[in-house]
């Protein structure tokens, strides 16, 4: 009876290990999110994507700065 218990435990650990390995391999290489306004859903390389994100952040910051400008009190 102990042999069946031990085999069941080893089998359960093996199944959990396989599932965990699958989860980690899919989490290690997730699909790149699409960039709004891009011609293709995935940019050709990481540098292009980084430049697009940087441009979008800069535009958002510029728009926020324009909205917050106050007239001088002079």
mmCIF file of N, CA and C in Angstrom:
data_model
loop_
_atom_site.group_PDB
_atom_site.id
_atom_site.type_symbol
_atom_site.label_atom_id
_atom_site.label_comp_id
_atom_site.label_asym_id
_atom_site.label_seq_id
_atom_site.Cartn_x
_atom_site.Cartn_y
_atom_site.Cartn_z
ATOM 1 N N UNK A 1 0.818 -1.199 0.000
ATOM 2 C CA UNK A 1 0.000 0.000 0.000
ATOM 3 C C UNK A 1 0.864 1.267 0.000
ATOM 4 N N UNK A 2 1.983 1.207 0.693
ATOM 5 C CA UNK A 2 2.856 2.380 0.716
ATOM 6 C C UNK A 2 3.416 2.671 -0.671
ATOM 7 N N UNK A 3 3.623 1.616 -1.454
ATOM 8 C CA UNK A 3 4.169 1.797 -2.798
ATOM 9 C C UNK A 3 3.191 2.587 -3.665
ATOM 10 N N UNK A 4 1.889 2.270 -3.566
ATOM 11 C CA UNK A 4 0.891 3.004 -4.347
ATOM 12 C C UNK A 4 0.807 4.460 -3.909
ATOM 13 N N UNK A 5 0.929 4.717 -2.641
ATOM 14 C CA UNK A 5 0.916 6.093 -2.134
ATOM 15 C C UNK A 5 2.111 6.876 -2.632
ATOM 16 N N UNK A 6 3.274 6.224 -2.614
ATOM 17 C CA UNK A 6 4.493 6.875 -3.083
ATOM 18 C C UNK A 6 4.431 7.122 -4.583
ATOM 19 N N UNK A 7 3.949 6.134 -5.340
ATOM 20 C CA UNK A 7 3.808 6.322 -6.784
ATOM 21 C C UNK A 7 2.802 7.424 -7.114
ATOM 22 N N UNK A 8 1.726 7.506 -6.376
ATOM 23 C CA UNK A 8 0.745 8.566 -6.581
ATOM 24 C C UNK A 8 1.337 9.942 -6.310
ATOM 25 N N UNK A 9 2.134 10.028 -5.240
ATOM 26 C CA UNK A 9 2.778 11.300 -4.908
ATOM 27 C C UNK A 9 3.767 11.710 -5.989
ATOM 28 N N UNK A 10 4.572 10.774 -6.463
ATOM 29 C CA UNK A 10 5.546 11.073 -7.513
ATOM 30 C C UNK A 10 4.829 11.476 -8.804
ATOM 31 N N UNK A 11 3.763 10.786 -9.136
ATOM 32 C CA UNK A 11 3.000 11.126 -10.333
ATOM 33 C C UNK A 11 2.388 12.524 -10.224
ATOM 34 N N UNK A 12 1.841 12.856 -9.060
ATOM 35 C CA UNK A 12 1.259 14.186 -8.859
ATOM 36 C C UNK A 12 2.334 15.263 -8.973
ATOM 37 N N UNK A 13 3.510 15.018 -8.393
ATOM 38 C CA UNK A 13 4.597 15.999 -8.494
ATOM 39 C C UNK A 13 5.073 16.150 -9.929
ATOM 40 N N UNK A 14 5.090 15.053 -10.668
ATOM 41 C CA UNK A 14 5.492 15.111 -12.068
ATOM 42 C C UNK A 14 4.506 15.944 -12.887
ATOM 43 N N UNK A 15 3.236 15.744 -12.655
ATOM 44 C CA UNK A 15 2.214 16.514 -13.379
ATOM 45 C C UNK A 15 2.313 17.997 -13.035
ATOM 46 N N UNK A 16 2.476 18.312 -11.760
ATOM 47 C CA UNK A 16 2.597 19.712 -11.347
ATOM 48 C C UNK A 16 3.857 20.335 -11.948
ATOM 49 N N UNK A 17 4.945 19.577 -12.010
ATOM 50 C CA UNK A 17 6.184 20.079 -12.601
ATOM 51 C C UNK A 17 6.030 20.391 -14.076
ATOM 52 N N UNK A 18 5.347 19.509 -14.815
ATOM 53 C CA UNK A 18 5.133 19.735 -16.249
ATOM 54 C C UNK A 18 4.261 20.965 -16.467
ATOM 55 N N UNK A 19 3.222 21.100 -15.687
ATOM 56 C CA UNK A 19 2.327 22.263 -15.824
ATOM 57 C C UNK A 19 3.075 23.552 -15.480
ATOM 58 N N UNK A 20 3.874 23.520 -14.408
ATOM 59 C CA UNK A 20 4.640 24.707 -14.017
ATOM 60 C C UNK A 20 5.642 25.086 -15.104
ATOM 61 N N UNK A 21 6.272 24.084 -15.719
ATOM 62 C CA UNK A 21 7.232 24.371 -16.785
ATOM 63 C C UNK A 21 6.538 25.027 -17.977
ATOM 64 N N UNK A 22 5.357 24.536 -18.334
ATOM 65 C CA UNK A 22 4.607 25.146 -19.436
ATOM 66 C C UNK A 22 4.236 26.586 -19.110
ATOM 67 N N UNK A 23 3.808 26.821 -17.882
ATOM 68 C CA UNK A 23 3.423 28.175 -17.482
ATOM 69 C C UNK A 23 4.618 29.116 -17.535
ATOM 70 N N UNK A 24 5.777 28.658 -17.076
ATOM 71 C CA UNK A 24 6.952 29.520 -17.054
ATOM 72 C C UNK A 24 7.476 29.801 -18.450
ATOM 73 N N UNK A 25 7.391 28.832 -19.347
ATOM 74 C CA UNK A 25 7.884 29.088 -20.702
ATOM 75 C C UNK A 25 6.972 30.053 -21.446
ATOM 76 N N UNK A 26 5.665 30.004 -21.206
ATOM 77 C CA UNK A 26 4.778 30.964 -21.864
ATOM 78 C C UNK A 26 4.892 32.332 -21.213
ATOM 79 N N UNK A 27 5.183 32.406 -19.930
ATOM 80 C CA UNK A 27 5.331 33.693 -19.256
ATOM 81 C C UNK A 27 6.663 34.342 -19.604
ATOM 82 N N UNK A 28 7.675 33.559 -19.944
ATOM 83 C CA UNK A 28 8.989 34.101 -20.261
ATOM 84 C C UNK A 28 8.994 34.821 -21.598
ATOM 85 N N UNK A 29 8.158 34.410 -22.549
ATOM 86 C CA UNK A 29 8.119 35.032 -23.869
ATOM 87 C C UNK A 29 6.690 35.430 -24.214
ATOM 88 N N UNK A 30 6.152 36.467 -23.530
ATOM 89 C CA UNK A 30 4.777 36.869 -23.849
ATOM 90 C C UNK A 30 4.719 37.574 -25.201
ATOM 91 N N UNK A 31 3.557 37.596 -25.778
ATOM 92 C CA UNK A 31 3.354 38.298 -27.041
ATOM 93 C C UNK A 31 3.449 39.800 -26.799
ATOM 94 N N UNK A 32 4.062 40.494 -27.734
ATOM 95 C CA UNK A 32 4.205 41.943 -27.600
ATOM 96 C C UNK A 32 2.865 42.610 -27.842
ATOM 97 N N UNK A 33 2.499 43.566 -26.993
ATOM 98 C CA UNK A 33 1.238 44.272 -27.224
ATOM 99 C C UNK A 33 1.350 45.148 -28.460
ATOM 100 N N UNK A 34 0.240 45.340 -29.127
ATOM 101 C CA UNK A 34 0.258 46.166 -30.321
ATOM 102 C C UNK A 34 0.327 47.638 -29.936
ATOM 103 N N UNK A 35 0.993 48.403 -30.747
ATOM 104 C CA UNK A 35 1.156 49.830 -30.511
ATOM 105 C C UNK A 35 0.125 50.559 -31.361
ATOM 106 N N UNK A 36 -0.734 51.380 -30.743
ATOM 107 C CA UNK A 36 -1.723 52.103 -31.542
ATOM 108 C C UNK A 36 -1.039 53.001 -32.568
ATOM 109 N N UNK A 37 -1.531 52.973 -33.769
ATOM 110 C CA UNK A 37 -0.974 53.817 -34.814
ATOM 111 C C UNK A 37 0.161 53.177 -35.579
ATOM 112 N N UNK A 38 0.576 51.978 -35.188
ATOM 113 C CA UNK A 38 1.657 51.304 -35.891
ATOM 114 C C UNK A 38 1.097 50.625 -37.137
ATOM 115 N N UNK A 39 1.944 50.491 -38.155
ATOM 116 C CA UNK A 39 1.498 49.873 -39.395
ATOM 117 C C UNK A 39 1.224 48.386 -39.210
ATOM 118 N N UNK A 40 2.083 47.713 -38.444
ATOM 119 C CA UNK A 40 1.887 46.289 -38.190
ATOM 120 C C UNK A 40 1.675 46.094 -36.689
ATOM 121 N N UNK A 41 1.005 45.007 -36.286
ATOM 122 C CA UNK A 41 0.742 44.817 -34.860
ATOM 123 C C UNK A 41 2.004 44.642 -34.035
ATOM 124 N N UNK A 42 3.060 44.052 -34.599
ATOM 125 C CA UNK A 42 4.310 43.863 -33.869
ATOM 126 C C UNK A 42 5.412 44.567 -34.634
ATOM 127 N N UNK A 43 6.127 45.512 -34.001
ATOM 128 C CA UNK A 43 7.217 46.215 -34.673
ATOM 129 C C UNK A 43 8.330 45.256 -35.091
ATOM 130 N N UNK A 44 9.142 45.671 -36.049
ATOM 131 C CA UNK A 44 10.191 44.805 -36.585
ATOM 132 C C UNK A 44 11.212 44.429 -35.525
ATOM 133 N N UNK A 45 11.561 45.338 -34.656
ATOM 134 C CA UNK A 45 12.533 45.008 -33.614
ATOM 135 C C UNK A 45 12.256 45.821 -32.361
ATOM 136 N N UNK A 46 12.992 45.528 -31.331
ATOM 137 C CA UNK A 46 12.769 46.163 -30.033
ATOM 138 C C UNK A 46 13.096 47.652 -30.072
ATOM 139 N N UNK A 47 14.064 48.037 -30.876
ATOM 140 C CA UNK A 47 14.446 49.456 -30.946
ATOM 141 C C UNK A 47 13.314 50.297 -31.523
ATOM 142 N N UNK A 48 12.669 49.779 -32.559
ATOM 143 C CA UNK A 48 11.545 50.498 -33.163
ATOM 144 C C UNK A 48 10.414 50.648 -32.166
ATOM 145 N N UNK A 49 10.135 49.571 -31.453
ATOM 146 C CA UNK A 49 9.067 49.625 -30.459
ATOM 147 C C UNK A 49 9.423 50.601 -29.347
ATOM 148 N N UNK A 50 10.661 50.596 -28.894
ATOM 149 C CA UNK A 50 11.076 51.509 -27.839
ATOM 150 C C UNK A 50 10.954 52.959 -28.290
ATOM 151 N N UNK A 51 11.306 53.227 -29.539
ATOM 152 C CA UNK A 51 11.194 54.589 -30.060
ATOM 153 C C UNK A 51 9.732 55.021 -30.152
ATOM 154 N N UNK A 52 8.853 54.096 -30.546
ATOM 155 C CA UNK A 52 7.438 54.433 -30.638
ATOM 156 C C UNK A 52 6.861 54.728 -29.264
ATOM 157 N N UNK A 53 7.227 53.920 -28.276
ATOM 158 C CA UNK A 53 6.735 54.140 -26.913
ATOM 159 C C UNK A 53 7.272 55.463 -26.378
ATOM 160 N N UNK A 54 8.554 55.729 -26.626
ATOM 161 C CA UNK A 54 9.145 56.979 -26.160
ATOM 162 C C UNK A 54 8.437 58.182 -26.795
ATOM 163 N N UNK A 55 8.119 58.082 -28.074
ATOM 164 C CA UNK A 55 7.419 59.178 -28.758
ATOM 165 C C UNK A 55 6.020 59.379 -28.172
ATOM 166 N N UNK A 56 5.316 58.273 -27.890
ATOM 167 C CA UNK A 56 3.978 58.379 -27.323
ATOM 168 C C UNK A 56 4.022 59.001 -25.930
ATOM 169 N N UNK A 57 4.999 58.615 -25.123
ATOM 170 C CA UNK A 57 5.126 59.174 -23.774
ATOM 171 C C UNK A 57 5.444 60.665 -23.860
ATOM 172 N N UNK A 58 6.350 61.036 -24.766
ATOM 173 C CA UNK A 58 6.712 62.445 -24.916
ATOM 174 C C UNK A 58 5.508 63.268 -25.350
ATOM 175 N N UNK A 59 4.711 62.738 -26.291
ATOM 176 C CA UNK A 59 3.515 63.451 -26.734
ATOM 177 C C UNK A 59 2.507 63.597 -25.601
ATOM 178 N N UNK A 60 2.357 62.570 -24.795
ATOM 179 C CA UNK A 60 1.428 62.640 -23.661
ATOM 180 C C UNK A 60 1.902 63.662 -22.637
ATOM 181 N N UNK A 61 3.206 63.687 -22.386
ATOM 182 C CA UNK A 61 3.743 64.673 -21.439
ATOM 183 C C UNK A 61 3.584 66.092 -21.972
ATOM 184 N N UNK A 62 3.831 66.282 -23.258
ATOM 185 C CA UNK A 62 3.657 67.614 -23.853
ATOM 186 C C UNK A 62 2.200 68.067 -23.763
ATOM 187 N N UNK A 63 1.283 67.162 -24.038
ATOM 188 C CA UNK A 63 -0.139 67.504 -23.960
ATOM 189 C C UNK A 63 -0.540 67.842 -22.527
ATOM 190 N N UNK A 64 -0.009 67.096 -21.573
ATOM 191 C CA UNK A 64 -0.332 67.374 -20.165
ATOM 192 C C UNK A 64 0.257 68.709 -19.742
ATOM 193 N N UNK A 65 1.465 69.036 -20.217
ATOM 194 C CA UNK A 65 2.096 70.305 -19.865
ATOM 195 C C UNK A 65 1.319 71.471 -20.476
ATOM 196 N N UNK A 66 0.827 71.317 -21.690
ATOM 197 C CA UNK A 66 0.047 72.374 -22.323
ATOM 198 C C UNK A 66 -1.265 72.617 -21.582
ATOM 199 N N UNK A 67 -1.872 71.559 -21.111
ATOM 200 C CA UNK A 67 -3.150 71.690 -20.413
ATOM 201 C C UNK A 67 -2.968 72.361 -19.047
ATOM 202 N N UNK A 68 -1.801 72.260 -18.442
ATOM 203 C CA UNK A 68 -1.576 72.791 -17.099
ATOM 204 C C UNK A 68 -0.973 74.196 -17.098
ATOM 205 N N UNK A 69 -0.677 74.781 -18.250
ATOM 206 C CA UNK A 69 -0.078 76.118 -18.264
ATOM 207 C C UNK A 69 -1.062 77.136 -17.729
ATOM 208 N N UNK A 70 -0.538 78.013 -16.875
ATOM 209 C CA UNK A 70 -1.353 79.050 -16.246
ATOM 210 C C UNK A 70 -0.826 80.419 -16.698
ATOM 211 N N UNK A 71 -1.686 81.396 -16.801
ATOM 212 C CA UNK A 71 -1.205 82.726 -17.174
ATOM 213 C C UNK A 71 -0.366 83.312 -16.034
ATOM 214 N N UNK A 72 0.568 84.159 -16.414
ATOM 215 C CA UNK A 72 1.415 84.825 -15.411
ATOM 216 C C UNK A 72 0.590 85.813 -14.595
ATOM 217 N N UNK A 73 0.973 85.982 -13.345
ATOM 218 C CA UNK A 73 0.257 86.897 -12.459
ATOM 219 C C UNK A 73 0.820 88.313 -12.522
ATOM 220 N N UNK A 74 1.764 88.579 -13.408
ATOM 221 C CA UNK A 74 2.397 89.899 -13.488
ATOM 222 C C UNK A 74 1.461 90.928 -13.912
#
